[in-house]
PDB file of C-alpha atoms in Angstrom:
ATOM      1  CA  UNK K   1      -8.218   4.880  -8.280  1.00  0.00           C
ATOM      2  CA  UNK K   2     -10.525   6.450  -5.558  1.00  0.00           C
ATOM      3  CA  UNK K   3     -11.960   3.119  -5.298  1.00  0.00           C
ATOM      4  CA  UNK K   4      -8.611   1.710  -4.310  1.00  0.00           C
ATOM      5  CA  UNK K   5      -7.444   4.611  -2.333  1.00  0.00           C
ATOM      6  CA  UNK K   6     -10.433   4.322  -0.290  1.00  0.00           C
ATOM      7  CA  UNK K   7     -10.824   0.699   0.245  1.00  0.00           C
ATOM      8  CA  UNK K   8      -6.752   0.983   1.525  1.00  0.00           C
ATOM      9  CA  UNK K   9      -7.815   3.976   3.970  1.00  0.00           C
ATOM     10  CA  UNK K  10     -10.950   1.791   5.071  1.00  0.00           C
ATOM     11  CA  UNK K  11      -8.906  -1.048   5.978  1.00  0.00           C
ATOM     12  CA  UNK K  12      -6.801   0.636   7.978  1.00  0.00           C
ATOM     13  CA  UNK K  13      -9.070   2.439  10.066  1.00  0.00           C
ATOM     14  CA  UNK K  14     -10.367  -0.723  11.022  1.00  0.00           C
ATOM     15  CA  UNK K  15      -7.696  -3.072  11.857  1.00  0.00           C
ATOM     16  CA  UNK K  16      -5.016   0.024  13.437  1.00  0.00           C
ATOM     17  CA  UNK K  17      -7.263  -0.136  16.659  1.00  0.00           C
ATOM     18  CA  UNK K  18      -7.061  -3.747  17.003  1.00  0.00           C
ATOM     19  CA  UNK K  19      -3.616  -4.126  16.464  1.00  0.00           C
ATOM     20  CA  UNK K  20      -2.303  -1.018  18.338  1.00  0.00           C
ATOM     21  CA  UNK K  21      -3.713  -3.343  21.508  1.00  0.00           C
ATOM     22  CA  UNK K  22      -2.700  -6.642  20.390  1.00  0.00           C
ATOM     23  CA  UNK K  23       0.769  -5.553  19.320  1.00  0.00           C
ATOM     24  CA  UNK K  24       0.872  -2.363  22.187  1.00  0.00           C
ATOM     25  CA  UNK K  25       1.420   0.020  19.398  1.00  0.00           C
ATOM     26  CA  UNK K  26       2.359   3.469  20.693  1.00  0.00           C
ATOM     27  CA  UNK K  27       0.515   6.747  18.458  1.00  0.00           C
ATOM     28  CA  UNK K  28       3.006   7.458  16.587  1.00  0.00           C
ATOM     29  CA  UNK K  29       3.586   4.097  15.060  1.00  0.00           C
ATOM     30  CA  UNK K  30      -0.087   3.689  14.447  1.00  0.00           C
ATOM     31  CA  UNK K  31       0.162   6.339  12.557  1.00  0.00           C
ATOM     32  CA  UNK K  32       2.978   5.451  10.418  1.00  0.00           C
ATOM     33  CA  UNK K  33       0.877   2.491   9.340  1.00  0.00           C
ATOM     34  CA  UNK K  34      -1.639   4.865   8.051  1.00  0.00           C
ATOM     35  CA  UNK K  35       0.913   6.997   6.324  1.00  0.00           C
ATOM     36  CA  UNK K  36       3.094   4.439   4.969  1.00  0.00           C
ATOM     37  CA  UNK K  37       0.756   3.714   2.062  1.00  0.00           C
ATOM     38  CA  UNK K  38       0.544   6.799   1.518  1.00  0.00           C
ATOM     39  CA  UNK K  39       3.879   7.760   1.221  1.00  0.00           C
ATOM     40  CA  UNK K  40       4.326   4.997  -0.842  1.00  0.00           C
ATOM     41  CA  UNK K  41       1.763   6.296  -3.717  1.00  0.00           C
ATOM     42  CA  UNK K  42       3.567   9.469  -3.621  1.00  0.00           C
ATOM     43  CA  UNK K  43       6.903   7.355  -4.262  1.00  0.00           C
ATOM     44  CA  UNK K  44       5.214   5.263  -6.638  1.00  0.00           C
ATOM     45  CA  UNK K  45       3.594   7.842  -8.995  1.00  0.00           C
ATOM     46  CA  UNK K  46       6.855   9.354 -10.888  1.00  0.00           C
ATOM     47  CA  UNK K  47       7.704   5.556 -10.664  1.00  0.00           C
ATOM     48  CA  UNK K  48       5.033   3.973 -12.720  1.00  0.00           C
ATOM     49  CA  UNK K  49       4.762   7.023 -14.752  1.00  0.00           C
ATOM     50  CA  UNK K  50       8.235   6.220 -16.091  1.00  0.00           C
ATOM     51  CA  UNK K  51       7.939   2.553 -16.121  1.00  0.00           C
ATOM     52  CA  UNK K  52       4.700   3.194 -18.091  1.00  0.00           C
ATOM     53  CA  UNK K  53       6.300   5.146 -20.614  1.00  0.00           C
ATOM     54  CA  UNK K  54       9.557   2.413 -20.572  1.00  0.00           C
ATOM     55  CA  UNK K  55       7.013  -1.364 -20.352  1.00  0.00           C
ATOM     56  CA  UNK K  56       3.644   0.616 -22.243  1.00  0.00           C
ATOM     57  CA  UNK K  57       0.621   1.672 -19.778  1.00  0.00           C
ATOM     58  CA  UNK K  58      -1.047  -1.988 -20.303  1.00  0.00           C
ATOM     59  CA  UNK K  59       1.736  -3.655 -19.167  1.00  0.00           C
ATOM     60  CA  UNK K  60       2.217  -1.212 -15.954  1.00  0.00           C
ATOM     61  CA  UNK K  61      -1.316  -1.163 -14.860  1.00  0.00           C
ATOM     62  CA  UNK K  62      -1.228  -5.441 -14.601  1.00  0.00           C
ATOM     63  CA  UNK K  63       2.249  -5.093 -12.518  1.00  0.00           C
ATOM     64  CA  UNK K  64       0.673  -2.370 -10.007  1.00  0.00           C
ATOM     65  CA  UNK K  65      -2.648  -4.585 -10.218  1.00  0.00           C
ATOM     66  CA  UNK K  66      -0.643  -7.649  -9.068  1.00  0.00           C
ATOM     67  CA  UNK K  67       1.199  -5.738  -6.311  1.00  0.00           C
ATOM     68  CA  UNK K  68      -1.762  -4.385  -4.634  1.00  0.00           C
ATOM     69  CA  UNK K  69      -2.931  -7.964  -4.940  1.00  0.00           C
ATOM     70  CA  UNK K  70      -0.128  -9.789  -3.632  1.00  0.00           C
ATOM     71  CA  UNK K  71       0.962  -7.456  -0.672  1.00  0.00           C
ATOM     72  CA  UNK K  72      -2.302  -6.705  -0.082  1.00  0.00           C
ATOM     73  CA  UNK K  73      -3.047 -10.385   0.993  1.00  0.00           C
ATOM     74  CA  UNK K  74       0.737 -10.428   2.592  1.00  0.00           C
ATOM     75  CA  UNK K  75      -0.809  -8.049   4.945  1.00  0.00           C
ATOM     76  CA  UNK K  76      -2.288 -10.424   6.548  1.00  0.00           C
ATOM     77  CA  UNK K  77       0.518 -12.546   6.955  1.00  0.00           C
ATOM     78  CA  UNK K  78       2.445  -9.640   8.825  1.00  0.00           C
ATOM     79  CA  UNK K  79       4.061 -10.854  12.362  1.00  0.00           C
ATOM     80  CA  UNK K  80       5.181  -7.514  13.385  1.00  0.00           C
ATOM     81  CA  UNK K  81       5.328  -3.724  13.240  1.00  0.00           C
ATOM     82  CA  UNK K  82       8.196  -3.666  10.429  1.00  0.00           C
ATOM     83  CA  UNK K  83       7.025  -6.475   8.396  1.00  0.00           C
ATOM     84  CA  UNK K  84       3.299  -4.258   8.321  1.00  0.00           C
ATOM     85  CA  UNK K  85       4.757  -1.270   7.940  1.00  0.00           C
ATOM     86  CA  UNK K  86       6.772  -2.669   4.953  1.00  0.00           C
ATOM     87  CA  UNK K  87       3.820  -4.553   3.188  1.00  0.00           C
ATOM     88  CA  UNK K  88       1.668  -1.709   3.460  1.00  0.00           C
ATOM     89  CA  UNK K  89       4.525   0.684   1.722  1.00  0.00           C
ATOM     90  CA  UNK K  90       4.395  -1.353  -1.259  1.00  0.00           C
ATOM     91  CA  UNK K  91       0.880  -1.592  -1.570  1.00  0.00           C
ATOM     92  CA  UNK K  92       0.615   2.019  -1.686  1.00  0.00           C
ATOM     93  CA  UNK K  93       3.373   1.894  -4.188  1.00  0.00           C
ATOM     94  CA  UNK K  94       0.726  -0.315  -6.076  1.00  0.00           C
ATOM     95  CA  UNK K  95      -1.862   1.759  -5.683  1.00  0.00           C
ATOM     96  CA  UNK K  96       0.047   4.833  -7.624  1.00  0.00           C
ATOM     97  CA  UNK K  97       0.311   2.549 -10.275  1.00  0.00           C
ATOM     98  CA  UNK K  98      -4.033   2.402 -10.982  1.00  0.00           C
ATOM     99  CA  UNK K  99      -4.503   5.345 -12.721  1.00  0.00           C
ATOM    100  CA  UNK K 100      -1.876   4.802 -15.432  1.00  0.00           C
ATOM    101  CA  UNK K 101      -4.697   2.708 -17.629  1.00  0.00           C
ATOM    102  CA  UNK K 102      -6.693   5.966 -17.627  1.00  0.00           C
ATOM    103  CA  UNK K 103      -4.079   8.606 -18.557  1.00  0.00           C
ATOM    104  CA  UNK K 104      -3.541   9.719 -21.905  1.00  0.00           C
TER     105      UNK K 104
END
C-alpha cells in the first residue's frame, strides 16, 4: 500500500510541472491533480471495504489491482485537464482497494 501510494505521489510530482506548461495549468488546478487521487482513496476505502465483505477480499484486491492498472496506463492517454483529473480519481479509488488482501 505505501508502495503504491508513493509511486502515485512520485508520478505526479514529476509530470504536474510539465504539464502545467504544456497545458497552461493555473495553481489551483495543478493541484487538484495531486489531490484527486487522493480524494479518491478516501472515497474508495468504505467502498472496497464493503465490496470486500459482499465479492470476498481475494476477489476485491484483483478488481482494485486491475483499476490501478488500467487507469493508470489511461493516464497517459489523457488529452485534457478533465479527462486527467478523472483518470487519476479512479486510480486513487484503486489504490484504496490494496490493502484489503492484508486486513483481517
Amino acid at each position: 500500500t505505501v508502495i503504491a501510494d508513493a509511486s502515485e505521489v512520485t508520478f505526479l510530482s514529476f509530470v504536474s510541472e510539465q504539464l502545467k506548461c504544456e497545458w497552461k495549468l493555473s495553481d489551483n488546478q495543478e493541484s487538484l491533480i495531486a489531490s484527486a487521487v487522493f480524494v479518491g482513496v478516501g472515497i474508495g476505502s468504505p467502498c472496497w471495504g464493503i465490496l470486500a465483505d459482499i465479492m470476498g477480499r481475494r476477489l476485491a484486491f484483483l478488481w482494485s489491482t486491475a483499476m490501478i492498472a488500467g487507469f493508470g496506463a489511461l493516464t497517459s492517454l489523457a488529452q485534457n485537464y478533465w479527462q486527467l483529473l478523472f483518470v487519476r480519481f479512479i486510480t486513487g479509488f484503486g489504490v484504496a482497494g490494496c490493502p484489503i488482501a492484508f486486513d483481517i
